[in-house]
Coordinates of C-alpha atoms in Angstrom, one line a residue:
M448 CA 70.7 89.8 181.8
V449 CA 68.3 91.1 179.2
P450 CA 65.2 93.0 180.5
P451 CA 61.8 92.5 178.9
A452 CA 59.6 95.2 177.6
A453 CA 57.3 95.2 180.6
E454 CA 57.2 94.2 184.3
T455 CA 60.9 95.0 185.0
L456 CA 61.5 95.5 188.6
K457 CA 63.4 98.7 189.3
P458 CA 66.9 98.4 190.6
N459 CA 67.2 97.9 194.3
P460 CA 70.3 99.3 196.1
N461 CA 70.4 96.2 198.2
E462 CA 70.5 93.8 195.2
I463 CA 73.1 93.2 192.5
W464 CA 71.0 91.3 190.0
T465 CA 68.1 92.8 188.0
F466 CA 65.2 90.4 188.2
V467 CA 62.7 90.4 185.3
S468 CA 59.2 89.1 185.0
R469 CA 58.7 85.8 183.2
R470 CA 55.0 86.6 182.5
H471 CA 55.4 87.9 179.0
R472 CA 57.3 85.8 176.5
G473 CA 58.7 87.3 173.3
K474 CA 61.5 89.5 172.2
A475 CA 63.3 91.7 174.6
P476 CA 64.2 95.3 173.7
P477 CA 67.8 96.3 173.0
N478 CA 70.1 96.8 176.0
H479 CA 70.9 100.4 176.7
T480 CA 74.3 101.9 177.0
S481 CA 76.8 101.2 179.7
R482 CA 75.7 104.5 181.3
S483 CA 72.3 102.9 182.2
N484 CA 74.1 100.0 183.7
F485 CA 76.2 102.3 185.8
Q486 CA 73.3 104.2 187.1
S487 CA 71.4 101.1 188.3
T488 CA 72.4 98.7 191.0
Y489 CA 75.6 99.1 192.9
S490 CA 76.2 98.1 196.5
V491 CA 78.3 96.1 198.8
C492 CA 77.6 92.5 197.9
R493 CA 75.8 90.2 200.3
P494 CA 77.6 87.0 201.0
P495 CA 77.3 84.1 198.5
S496 CA 74.4 81.9 199.4
P497 CA 72.8 78.6 198.3
W498 CA 70.3 79.1 195.5
T499 CA 67.3 77.3 194.1
P500 CA 65.1 78.3 191.2
A501 CA 62.1 80.5 192.1
D502 CA 60.2 78.4 189.5
S503 CA 61.0 74.9 190.7
S504 CA 58.4 73.1 188.7
T505 CA 59.6 70.5 186.3
D506 CA 57.8 69.8 183.0
P507 CA 59.3 67.3 180.4
E508 CA 57.2 68.8 177.7
R509 CA 58.5 72.4 178.4
E510 CA 62.0 71.0 178.6
S511 CA 61.7 69.3 175.2
K512 CA 60.2 72.4 173.6
L513 CA 62.9 74.6 175.0
L514 CA 65.7 72.3 174.0
R515 CA 64.4 72.4 170.4
R516 CA 64.2 76.2 170.5
M517 CA 67.7 76.4 171.9
Q518 CA 69.0 74.1 169.2
S519 CA 67.3 76.4 166.6
S520 CA 69.0 79.4 168.2
I521 CA 72.4 77.7 168.0
R522 CA 71.8 77.0 164.3
R523 CA 70.8 80.6 163.8
F524 CA 74.0 81.7 165.5
D525 CA 76.1 79.3 163.4
N526 CA 74.5 80.5 160.1
S527 CA 74.6 84.2 160.9
R528 CA 77.1 86.7 159.7
F529 CA 77.7 87.8 163.3
G530 CA 78.6 84.2 164.3
R531 CA 81.1 83.9 161.4
R532 CA 82.6 87.3 162.4
F533 CA 82.9 86.2 166.0
L534 CA 84.8 83.1 165.1
S535 CA 87.0 85.1 162.8
R536 CA 87.7 87.6 165.5
L537 CA 88.9 84.8 167.8
R538 CA 91.7 84.3 165.3
D539 CA 92.9 87.9 165.9
P540 CA 96.6 87.8 166.8
Q541 CA 96.1 89.9 169.9
I542 CA 93.5 87.5 171.2
Q543 CA 95.4 84.4 170.2
A544 CA 98.6 85.7 171.9
R545 CA 96.7 86.4 175.2
F546 CA 95.1 83.0 175.2
H547 CA 98.5 81.4 174.7
E548 CA 99.8 83.4 177.7
L549 CA 96.8 82.4 179.7
T550 CA 97.5 78.7 179.2
A551 CA 101.3 78.9 179.6
S552 CA 101.1 77.6 183.2
C553 CA 98.0 75.5 182.8
S554 CA 96.8 73.9 179.6
Q555 CA 93.1 74.3 180.2
I556 CA 90.6 77.2 180.6
Q557 CA 87.4 77.3 182.6
I558 CA 84.3 79.1 181.3
V559 CA 82.0 80.8 183.7
A560 CA 78.9 82.5 182.4
Y561 CA 77.0 85.0 184.6
G562 CA 73.8 86.8 183.7
I563 CA 72.6 84.9 180.6
G564 CA 69.0 85.6 181.5
S565 CA 65.9 83.5 180.7
I566 CA 66.5 81.3 177.7
E567 CA 62.9 80.2 177.8
S568 CA 61.4 83.7 177.6
Y569 CA 63.6 85.4 175.0
E570 CA 65.7 84.8 171.9
T571 CA 68.5 87.2 172.9
P572 CA 69.6 85.1 175.9
R573 CA 69.5 82.0 173.7
L574 CA 71.8 83.6 171.3
Q575 CA 74.1 84.7 174.1
L576 CA 74.2 81.1 175.4
A577 CA 74.8 79.9 171.8
L578 CA 78.0 82.0 171.7
A579 CA 79.3 80.5 174.9
L580 CA 78.7 77.0 173.6
R581 CA 80.5 77.8 170.3
L582 CA 83.4 79.4 172.2
K583 CA 83.8 76.2 174.2
E584 CA 83.7 74.1 171.0
V585 CA 86.4 76.3 169.4
L586 CA 88.6 76.0 172.5
G587 CA 88.3 72.2 172.1
A588 CA 90.5 70.3 174.6
T589 CA 91.7 73.7 176.0
A590 CA 88.3 74.1 177.6
A591 CA 88.2 72.6 181.1
G592 CA 85.0 70.8 181.8
P593 CA 81.5 72.1 181.2
I594 CA 80.5 75.8 181.0
E595 CA 79.4 76.9 184.5
V596 CA 76.2 79.0 184.3
F597 CA 74.4 81.2 186.8
D598 CA 71.5 83.6 186.6
P599 CA 69.0 83.9 189.5
V600 CA 66.2 84.2 187.0
L601 CA 66.7 80.6 185.7
S602 CA 63.8 78.2 186.2
A603 CA 64.1 74.5 186.9
V604 CA 63.1 73.8 183.3
E605 CA 65.9 76.1 182.1
C606 CA 68.4 74.4 184.4
A607 CA 67.5 71.0 183.0
V608 CA 68.0 72.2 179.5
L609 CA 71.3 73.8 180.3
V610 CA 72.5 70.4 181.7
S611 CA 71.3 68.6 178.6
L612 CA 73.4 71.1 176.6
G613 CA 76.5 70.1 178.6
C614 CA 76.5 73.0 181.0
T615 CA 76.6 73.0 184.8
V616 CA 74.3 75.3 186.8
I617 CA 76.2 76.9 189.7
A618 CA 74.5 75.9 193.0
N619 CA 75.3 79.1 194.9
D620 CA 74.6 82.7 194.1
E621 CA 78.3 83.8 194.1
C622 CA 77.4 87.5 193.5
G623 CA 80.1 87.5 190.8
R624 CA 82.8 86.7 193.4
R625 CA 84.3 83.7 191.8
E626 CA 88.1 83.5 192.4
A627 CA 90.2 82.7 189.4
T628 CA 92.2 79.8 190.9
A629 CA 92.8 78.5 187.4
P630 CA 92.7 80.2 184.0
T631 CA 89.1 81.4 183.5
I632 CA 87.0 83.1 180.9
F633 CA 84.2 85.1 182.6
Y634 CA 81.5 85.5 180.1
M635 CA 79.2 88.3 181.4
P636 CA 76.9 89.7 178.6
H637 CA 75.4 93.0 179.6
C638 CA 75.6 92.3 183.4
E639 CA 75.3 95.1 186.0
A640 CA 78.4 97.1 186.6
V641 CA 78.5 95.9 190.3
L642 CA 79.0 92.2 189.1
Y643 CA 82.2 93.2 187.3
E644 CA 83.2 95.2 190.4
N645 CA 82.6 92.2 192.7
L646 CA 84.5 89.9 190.3
L647 CA 87.5 92.2 190.3
N648 CA 87.4 92.8 194.0
A649 CA 87.4 89.0 194.6
N650 CA 90.5 88.7 192.4
W651 CA 92.4 91.8 193.4
K652 CA 95.8 90.3 193.2
P653 CA 98.1 90.4 190.1
E654 CA 98.5 86.6 189.9
M655 CA 94.7 86.1 190.0
L656 CA 93.9 88.9 187.5
R657 CA 96.5 87.4 185.1
R658 CA 94.5 84.2 185.1
M659 CA 91.3 85.9 184.0
V660 CA 89.7 87.0 180.7
V661 CA 86.5 88.9 180.8
L662 CA 84.1 88.9 177.8
G663 CA 81.5 91.4 178.7
N664 CA 80.6 95.1 178.8
S665 CA 83.3 97.5 177.7
F666 CA 85.4 98.7 180.7
G667 CA 86.4 101.6 178.6
A668 CA 82.8 102.7 178.2
Y669 CA 82.3 102.5 181.9
D670 CA 85.4 104.6 182.5
R671 CA 84.1 107.2 180.0
S672 CA 80.7 107.2 181.7
V673 CA 82.3 108.0 185.0
R674 CA 84.3 110.8 183.5
E675 CA 81.3 112.3 181.9
M676 CA 79.3 112.1 185.1
R677 CA 81.9 113.8 187.4
G678 CA 80.3 116.7 189.2
I679 CA 76.8 115.2 188.8
N680 CA 75.0 114.3 192.1
G681 CA 75.9 110.7 193.1
S682 CA 79.0 110.5 190.8
V683 CA 81.4 110.3 193.8
D684 CA 79.4 107.3 195.1
L685 CA 79.7 105.6 191.7
E686 CA 83.5 106.0 191.7
V687 CA 83.7 104.6 195.2
H688 CA 81.5 101.6 194.6
C689 CA 83.1 100.8 191.3
R690 CA 86.6 101.7 192.2
H691 CA 88.1 98.4 191.1
L692 CA 86.4 98.5 187.8
I693 CA 87.7 102.0 187.1
G694 CA 91.1 101.6 188.7
I695 CA 92.1 98.5 186.7
R696 CA 91.7 100.2 183.3
R697 CA 95.3 101.1 182.9
Y698 CA 96.2 97.4 183.1
V699 CA 93.6 96.1 180.7
L700 CA 94.0 95.3 177.0
E701 CA 90.5 95.7 175.6
V702 CA 89.7 94.2 172.2
E703 CA 86.2 95.0 170.9
M704 CA 84.2 91.9 170.2
E705 CA 82.9 93.6 167.0
E706 CA 84.8 96.1 165.0
R707 CA 83.0 99.4 165.0
D708 CA 81.9 99.2 161.3
N709 CA 80.4 95.8 161.9
S710 CA 78.7 97.0 165.1
R711 CA 77.0 99.7 163.0
I712 CA 75.8 97.1 160.5
L713 CA 74.4 95.0 163.3
K714 CA 72.3 97.9 164.5
E715 CA 71.1 98.9 161.1
D716 CA 70.5 95.4 159.5
E717 CA 67.1 94.1 160.5
D718 CA 68.3 90.5 160.1
E719 CA 71.1 91.0 162.6
F720 CA 69.3 93.4 165.0
E721 CA 68.8 90.5 167.6
F722 CA 72.5 90.0 167.6
Y723 CA 73.0 93.8 168.2
K724 CA 70.7 93.6 171.2
G725 CA 72.6 90.6 172.6
F726 CA 76.2 91.7 172.0
H727 CA 76.6 95.4 171.4
D728 CA 79.4 97.3 173.3
M729 CA 81.0 94.0 174.4
S730 CA 84.8 93.5 174.5
W731 CA 87.5 91.0 175.4
H732 CA 89.4 92.2 178.5
F733 CA 92.9 90.8 179.2
F734 CA 94.8 91.9 182.3
E735 CA 98.4 92.9 181.7
L736 CA 100.3 93.6 184.8
D737 CA 103.5 92.4 186.6
R738 CA 103.3 90.0 189.5
D739 CA 104.5 92.7 191.9
T740 CA 102.1 95.5 190.8
D741 CA 100.7 97.4 193.7
L742 CA 96.9 97.3 193.1
D743 CA 96.0 98.9 196.5
C744 CA 97.0 102.3 195.3
L745 CA 94.4 102.1 192.5
C746 CA 91.5 102.1 194.9
K747 CA 92.5 105.0 197.2

């Protein structure tokens, strides 16, 4: 999720999502490094529970206006240099080979998007959603059904627009604990570290991890953050609460979504800075492990 410039609630140790105020509409500031994600909310997840939008009011005029803004953001993504680089990167032999392996036993891939944020309030979440929509389009018949989307900040108006764009809004707050019973791409742009931890914990079997691809924050950056923080007060708790995220690193092939030179251009180019905010430090994560790999030893 992308926090706005003001009215951001401080992380609560009993929560795993960072809720943001919807009062101020406009551009959100750039996301911070993975270190800030690590230092925020981590805890044992509450059980998944039914969810309804906090803002349950419907408004056809708002929906129509938001749909037009979303379509404009999709065009912006399509016409951007970043969008063209993203599509080119998808043709990388490493990525293509892993997708081929993923669909070897099942010809279709599900897409689950967590933590998109408020598409009505900010441009960055709209661009993040645009990427997911284009990814599904590129996958073509390989993509199984609609993109499944969840973020607790979504309003009823945003949910209606998501449905009109061909997405499905997940009815329960799964806390990131979706089991990969079929090949699944988990798209998690700049989510909290604990959501990745919950996802891995729910799929802590070789056969399930092998069905997953995670497009989200760099696991390598998280690992480096933990190493840098060793010896600092609270660092042991971080390693315990994110032990699956740290432990799985040796079995992950990580491919940066943007090559480093292009990431620098994104940050320095005013025209592409919104894309930097939405996508910096993100990677593709493919799980490469044998079916008999002992994962329990990684969390001791």
